[in-house]
Amino acid sequence: MGKNILLGITGGIAAYKTAAAASALTKQGHNVFTVMTESACEFISPLTFQSLTGNPVEVDMFSPPDRFEVKHISLADRADITLVAPATGNFIGKLAGGIADDLLSTIIMATRSKVLIAPAMNVNMYEDVSFQRNLSILKERGYQIIEPESGYLACGYEGTGRMPEAEMLVKSILSHLTISDLDGLKFLVTAGPTREPLDPVRFMSNYSSGRMGYALADRAAARGAEVTLISGPTALKPPAGVRLIRVEQAREMQEAVLEEFADKQVIIMAAAVADYRPADYHEEKIKKQENNLKQISLKQNPDILTAVREAKAKEQILVGFAAESGRILEKARDKYQRKAPDILVVNDISRSDRGFAAETNAGFIFTGEEELELTLRSKTKFAEAVLDEIKDWL
Ligand code: CTP
């Protein structure tokens, strides 16, 4: 169901990004209300937001309302969430000092919704001591700050102060809107490949990007869970609010998992653990030889999922992942029996748009009672569906 989102715009050139965010949120079915300061109107027209959101835009505190209501209070009460983007140094100073001298600052003072603030300004202003003090006051009071990025600034400077793109603003709003239905639960998630060294410069690994496990950790944390993520080497940014333990080899992953799993209600093993490692590690780099290198002997790695299944308590939920190619349902049914996790998520890696290094995923969830098909979707949405299934199981 669509939410009421209040967008506050203050005077900054980054306002065009907020317009793109307003459009995206409206297309997703949310009801977006915009309030602009007078300076904001120097950068972008209220008509832009009115056209993109389909709602009237408010600027003036005292313009007569359509029907009798105290405007700043009705807008403040209506908001499920509020975003001020861009937020100028002056506006942040006003909030920190409790000054409410226009419609937007009055609304922010009156609203009980969560308020996200996206500062945007010149790098020297951003680093100014009074500004930083004001920003930390807002953080202490529970405002959520969408941190500015570093890069080229419209004023010609390079540095911190650039507001993130529309996509990021939308993501922040949505993650703060989600319900906390996993509140109080502890999750352990494994992700990424493992790396099995052969000599100081070479290793065996696989194409796992870690995206699926990171998406699960990210969404579980957004829904209120306390998440520990044990990750093999990936190029991904750690998800916000997640405790990250980095490992390389399968045996290190096993050690970390066995140390961590006991107090977790949900254990999700999305890592693509290498089944084998080179039997001998060469302390020195293997030199090129005259002919072909005849043989590298491999040794089997421990099966982490099986070790956890054998050691876990009955009420702990164990979720396995299976990557299969060809006759996937048949192989998956067999794996579900053989490895016996509580839930098994299966994906078909023979197609480039799902599983492994892809951005999207499709597959099946086996719960013992049902085989649920998940059609092709982003890994974030796929993760949400897996979490819904875990939630039902709980
Ligand atoms: N897994 C594990 N330890 C291993 C291998 C796999 O914990 N050494 C886990 C994976 O994290 C995943 C599940 O087991 O959750 C299934 O992984 P997969 O590689 O598909 O299964 P295997 O048992 O290795 O079967 P096969 O490679 O023969 O398909």
Coordinates of C-alpha atoms in Angstrom, one line a residue, residues 24-351:
A24 CA 10.1 7.3 -8.9
L25 CA 8.3 7.2 -5.5
T26 CA 5.0 8.4 -7.2
K27 CA 5.4 5.7 -9.9
Q28 CA 5.8 3.1 -7.1
G29 CA 2.3 4.1 -5.8
H30 CA 3.3 6.4 -2.9
N31 CA 1.5 9.7 -2.2
V32 CA 4.2 12.3 -2.3
F33 CA 3.7 15.8 -0.8
T34 CA 6.2 18.5 -1.4
V35 CA 7.0 21.5 0.7
M36 CA 9.6 24.0 -0.6
T37 CA 11.4 26.9 1.0
E38 CA 11.4 30.2 -0.9
S39 CA 15.1 29.7 -1.8
A40 CA 14.3 26.3 -3.2
C41 CA 12.0 27.9 -5.7
E42 CA 15.0 29.9 -7.1
F43 CA 16.5 26.5 -8.2
I44 CA 13.5 24.5 -9.3
S45 CA 9.9 25.4 -9.9
P46 CA 7.1 24.1 -7.6
L47 CA 5.3 23.2 -10.8
T48 CA 8.0 20.5 -11.5
F49 CA 7.0 18.7 -8.2
Q50 CA 3.3 19.3 -8.7
S51 CA 3.5 17.7 -12.2
L52 CA 5.6 14.8 -11.1
T53 CA 3.6 13.9 -7.9
G54 CA 0.1 15.0 -8.9
N55 CA -0.2 16.9 -5.6
P56 CA -0.2 20.6 -4.8
V57 CA 3.1 22.0 -3.6
E58 CA 3.2 24.2 -0.5
V59 CA 5.7 27.1 0.0
D60 CA 3.8 29.7 1.9
M61 CA 2.9 29.4 5.5
F62 CA -0.1 31.7 5.2
S63 CA -1.6 31.0 1.8
P64 CA -5.3 30.1 2.4
P65 CA -5.8 26.3 2.5
D66 CA -8.5 24.5 0.4
R67 CA -10.4 23.6 3.5
F68 CA -10.0 24.7 7.0
E69 CA -7.0 23.1 8.6
V70 CA -3.8 24.3 10.2
K71 CA -1.6 23.6 7.3
H72 CA 1.7 22.8 9.0
I73 CA 0.1 20.5 11.5
S74 CA -2.0 18.6 8.9
L75 CA 1.0 18.1 6.7
A76 CA 3.2 17.0 9.6
D77 CA 0.6 14.5 10.9
R78 CA -0.1 13.0 7.5
A79 CA 3.6 12.0 6.8
D80 CA 4.6 8.4 7.3
I81 CA 8.1 9.5 6.6
T82 CA 9.8 12.9 5.8
L83 CA 12.9 13.6 3.7
V84 CA 14.6 17.0 3.4
A85 CA 16.8 16.9 0.3
P86 CA 18.8 18.9 -0.4
A87 CA 19.2 20.3 3.2
T88 CA 21.3 23.5 3.3
G89 CA 23.7 24.4 6.1
N90 CA 21.3 27.1 7.1
F91 CA 18.3 24.8 7.3
I92 CA 20.2 22.3 9.3
G93 CA 21.4 25.1 11.6
K94 CA 17.7 26.1 12.1
L95 CA 16.7 22.6 13.0
A96 CA 19.5 22.2 15.5
G97 CA 18.7 25.6 17.1
G98 CA 14.9 25.0 17.2
I99 CA 14.0 27.8 14.9
A100 CA 10.8 27.4 12.9
D101 CA 10.3 30.5 10.8
D102 CA 8.8 29.1 7.6
L103 CA 6.4 26.3 6.6
L104 CA 9.1 23.6 6.1
S105 CA 10.9 24.2 9.4
T106 CA 7.6 24.4 11.3
I107 CA 6.5 21.1 9.8
I108 CA 9.7 19.4 10.7
M109 CA 9.3 20.6 14.3
A110 CA 5.7 19.3 14.4
T111 CA 6.0 16.0 12.7
R112 CA 6.3 12.7 14.6
S113 CA 7.4 10.8 11.5
K114 CA 10.9 9.7 11.0
V115 CA 12.9 12.5 9.3
L116 CA 15.7 11.8 6.9
I117 CA 18.1 14.7 6.1
A118 CA 20.3 14.8 3.0
P119 CA 22.8 17.7 3.4
A120 CA 24.3 19.2 0.2
M121 CA 26.7 22.0 0.1
N122 CA 30.2 23.2 -0.7
V123 CA 33.0 21.2 0.9
N124 CA 34.3 24.1 3.0
M125 CA 30.8 24.7 4.3
Y126 CA 30.4 21.0 5.0
E127 CA 33.6 20.9 7.0
D128 CA 32.8 24.1 9.0
V129 CA 32.9 23.5 12.7
S130 CA 29.5 25.0 13.5
F131 CA 27.9 23.1 10.7
Q132 CA 29.4 19.8 11.9
R133 CA 28.3 20.6 15.4
N134 CA 24.7 21.2 14.2
L135 CA 24.8 18.0 12.2
S136 CA 25.9 16.0 15.2
I137 CA 23.0 17.6 17.3
L138 CA 20.6 16.3 14.6
K139 CA 22.1 12.8 14.8
E140 CA 21.8 12.8 18.6
R141 CA 18.2 13.7 18.3
G142 CA 17.4 10.7 16.0
Y143 CA 17.3 12.4 12.6
Q144 CA 18.6 10.0 10.0
I145 CA 21.4 11.6 7.9
I146 CA 21.9 10.5 4.3
E147 CA 25.6 11.3 4.1
P148 CA 26.9 13.3 1.2
E149 CA 29.3 11.8 -1.2
S150 CA 32.7 13.1 -2.4
G151 CA 33.3 14.3 -5.9
Y152 CA 32.9 17.2 -8.2
L153 CA 30.7 19.9 -6.7
A154 CA 28.5 22.3 -8.6
C155 CA 30.5 25.2 -7.2
G156 CA 33.6 23.9 -8.9
Y157 CA 35.3 22.4 -5.8
E158 CA 36.2 18.7 -5.3
G159 CA 35.3 17.2 -2.0
T160 CA 32.5 16.0 0.3
G161 CA 29.2 17.7 0.0
R162 CA 27.5 16.2 -3.0
M163 CA 24.0 14.8 -2.4
P164 CA 23.6 11.2 -3.4
E165 CA 21.6 10.4 -6.6
A166 CA 17.8 9.9 -6.7
E167 CA 18.1 6.1 -6.6
M168 CA 19.9 6.3 -3.3
L169 CA 17.3 8.7 -1.8
V170 CA 14.5 6.4 -2.8
K171 CA 16.4 3.4 -1.3
S172 CA 16.9 5.2 2.0
I173 CA 13.2 6.1 2.2
L174 CA 12.0 2.6 1.4
S175 CA 14.4 1.0 3.8
H176 CA 13.1 3.3 6.6
L177 CA 9.5 2.5 5.7
T178 CA 9.8 -1.2 5.8
I179 CA 8.1 -2.9 8.7
S180 CA 10.3 -4.3 11.5
D181 CA 8.9 -7.8 11.3
L182 CA 12.2 -9.5 12.1
D183 CA 12.9 -7.3 15.2
G184 CA 14.7 -9.1 18.0
L185 CA 15.9 -12.0 15.9
K186 CA 19.5 -12.9 15.3
F187 CA 20.6 -14.0 11.9
L188 CA 23.8 -15.5 10.7
V189 CA 24.4 -15.3 6.9
T190 CA 27.3 -16.6 4.8
A191 CA 28.1 -15.1 1.4
G192 CA 30.5 -15.0 -1.4
P193 CA 33.0 -17.6 -2.7
T194 CA 35.9 -19.1 -0.8
R195 CA 39.5 -18.9 -2.0
E196 CA 41.7 -21.9 -1.7
P197 CA 45.4 -21.1 -2.0
L198 CA 47.8 -23.2 -4.1
D199 CA 51.0 -21.0 -3.6
P200 CA 51.6 -17.4 -2.6
V201 CA 50.2 -16.0 -5.9
R202 CA 47.6 -18.6 -7.0
F203 CA 44.2 -19.8 -5.7
M204 CA 41.1 -21.8 -6.7
S205 CA 37.8 -20.1 -6.4
N206 CA 34.4 -19.7 -8.2
Y207 CA 32.3 -17.0 -9.8
S208 CA 30.1 -16.2 -6.8
S209 CA 29.8 -12.4 -6.4
G210 CA 28.3 -12.5 -2.9
R211 CA 25.3 -10.4 -4.0
M212 CA 22.6 -12.9 -2.9
G213 CA 24.0 -13.3 0.6
Y214 CA 24.6 -9.5 1.0
A215 CA 21.1 -8.8 -0.2
L216 CA 19.7 -11.2 2.5
A217 CA 21.9 -9.6 5.2
D218 CA 20.9 -6.1 4.1
R219 CA 17.1 -6.9 4.0
A220 CA 17.1 -8.8 7.2
A221 CA 18.8 -5.9 9.0
A222 CA 16.4 -3.4 7.4
R223 CA 13.5 -5.5 8.8
G224 CA 14.9 -5.3 12.3
A225 CA 17.1 -8.4 12.6
E226 CA 20.5 -8.4 14.3
V227 CA 22.7 -9.7 11.5
T228 CA 26.2 -11.2 11.4
L229 CA 27.6 -11.7 7.9
I230 CA 30.5 -14.1 7.3
S231 CA 31.8 -13.3 3.9
G232 CA 34.4 -14.7 1.5
P233 CA 36.3 -12.2 -0.7
T234 CA 33.8 -9.9 -2.7
A235 CA 33.9 -6.4 -4.2
L236 CA 30.7 -5.4 -2.4
K237 CA 30.2 -2.6 0.1
P238 CA 29.2 -4.1 3.5
P239 CA 25.4 -3.6 4.1
A240 CA 24.6 -0.9 6.7
G241 CA 24.0 -2.0 10.3
V242 CA 25.4 -5.5 9.7
R243 CA 28.3 -7.1 11.6
L244 CA 30.8 -8.3 9.0
I245 CA 33.4 -11.1 9.5
R246 CA 35.7 -11.5 6.5
V247 CA 37.3 -14.9 5.7
E248 CA 39.1 -16.5 2.8
Q249 CA 39.2 -20.2 2.9
A250 CA 36.4 -22.7 3.5
R251 CA 38.1 -23.9 6.7
E252 CA 38.2 -20.3 8.0
M253 CA 34.5 -19.9 7.1
Q254 CA 33.7 -23.1 8.9
E255 CA 35.6 -22.0 12.0
A256 CA 33.8 -18.6 12.0
V257 CA 30.4 -20.2 11.5
L258 CA 30.9 -22.7 14.3
E259 CA 31.9 -20.0 16.6
E260 CA 28.9 -17.8 15.7
F261 CA 25.9 -19.9 15.1
A262 CA 24.9 -21.1 18.6
D263 CA 22.9 -18.0 19.6
K264 CA 21.3 -17.3 16.2
Q265 CA 17.7 -18.2 15.4
V266 CA 18.2 -18.2 11.7
I267 CA 21.3 -19.4 9.8
I268 CA 21.4 -18.8 6.1
M269 CA 24.2 -20.4 4.1
A270 CA 24.4 -18.5 0.8
A271 CA 28.1 -18.9 0.4
A272 CA 29.5 -20.8 -2.6
V273 CA 32.0 -22.8 -0.5
A274 CA 34.7 -24.5 -2.6
D275 CA 34.2 -28.3 -2.2
Y276 CA 37.9 -28.9 -2.7
R277 CA 41.2 -27.2 -2.0
P278 CA 44.8 -27.9 -3.3
A279 CA 46.1 -30.8 -1.2
D280 CA 49.5 -29.2 -0.8
Y281 CA 50.2 -25.6 -0.3
H282 CA 53.5 -24.6 -1.9
E283 CA 55.3 -22.1 0.3
E284 CA 57.2 -20.8 -2.7
K285 CA 55.7 -19.8 -6.1
I286 CA 55.5 -22.8 -8.4
K287 CA 57.8 -22.2 -11.3
K288 CA 57.0 -22.8 -14.9
Q289 CA 58.2 -26.2 -16.1
E290 CA 59.4 -27.5 -19.4
N291 CA 56.2 -29.3 -20.2
N292 CA 52.6 -29.4 -18.9
L293 CA 52.0 -29.3 -15.2
K294 CA 50.7 -32.8 -14.8
Q295 CA 48.7 -32.8 -11.7
I296 CA 47.4 -30.7 -8.8
S297 CA 45.9 -33.0 -6.1
L298 CA 42.8 -31.8 -4.4
K299 CA 41.5 -32.5 -0.9
Q300 CA 37.9 -32.3 0.1
N301 CA 36.8 -29.3 2.3
P302 CA 34.6 -29.8 5.3
D303 CA 30.8 -29.4 4.5
I304 CA 29.9 -26.4 6.7
L305 CA 26.1 -26.8 6.3
T306 CA 26.2 -30.4 7.4
A307 CA 28.4 -29.6 10.4
V308 CA 25.8 -26.9 11.5
R309 CA 22.9 -29.2 10.9
E310 CA 24.4 -31.8 13.2
A311 CA 25.2 -29.4 15.9
K312 CA 22.2 -27.0 15.9
A313 CA 19.2 -27.0 18.2
K314 CA 15.9 -28.1 16.7
E315 CA 14.3 -24.6 16.9
Q316 CA 17.2 -23.0 14.9
I317 CA 16.3 -22.6 11.3
L318 CA 18.9 -23.7 8.8
V319 CA 18.6 -22.4 5.2
G320 CA 20.8 -23.8 2.5
F321 CA 21.3 -22.6 -1.1
A322 CA 21.9 -24.8 -4.1
A323 CA 23.3 -23.8 -7.4
E324 CA 22.3 -26.3 -10.1
S325 CA 22.4 -26.6 -13.8
G326 CA 20.2 -29.0 -15.9
R327 CA 17.3 -31.0 -14.4
I328 CA 17.5 -28.6 -11.5
L329 CA 14.3 -29.6 -9.7
E330 CA 15.3 -33.2 -9.7
K331 CA 18.8 -32.4 -8.4
A332 CA 17.3 -30.0 -5.8
R333 CA 14.9 -32.5 -4.4
D334 CA 17.8 -34.9 -4.0
K335 CA 19.9 -32.2 -2.3
Y336 CA 17.1 -31.3 0.0
Q337 CA 16.8 -34.9 1.2
R338 CA 20.6 -35.4 1.4
K339 CA 21.7 -32.2 3.1
A340 CA 18.4 -31.8 5.0
P341 CA 18.4 -28.1 5.8
D342 CA 15.0 -26.8 7.0
I343 CA 14.7 -24.6 3.9
L344 CA 16.5 -25.0 0.6
V345 CA 16.7 -22.2 -2.0
V346 CA 17.6 -23.4 -5.4
N347 CA 18.7 -21.5 -8.5
D348 CA 19.6 -22.4 -12.0
I349 CA 23.1 -21.3 -12.8
S350 CA 23.0 -22.4 -16.4
R351 CA 21.4 -19.1 -17.4

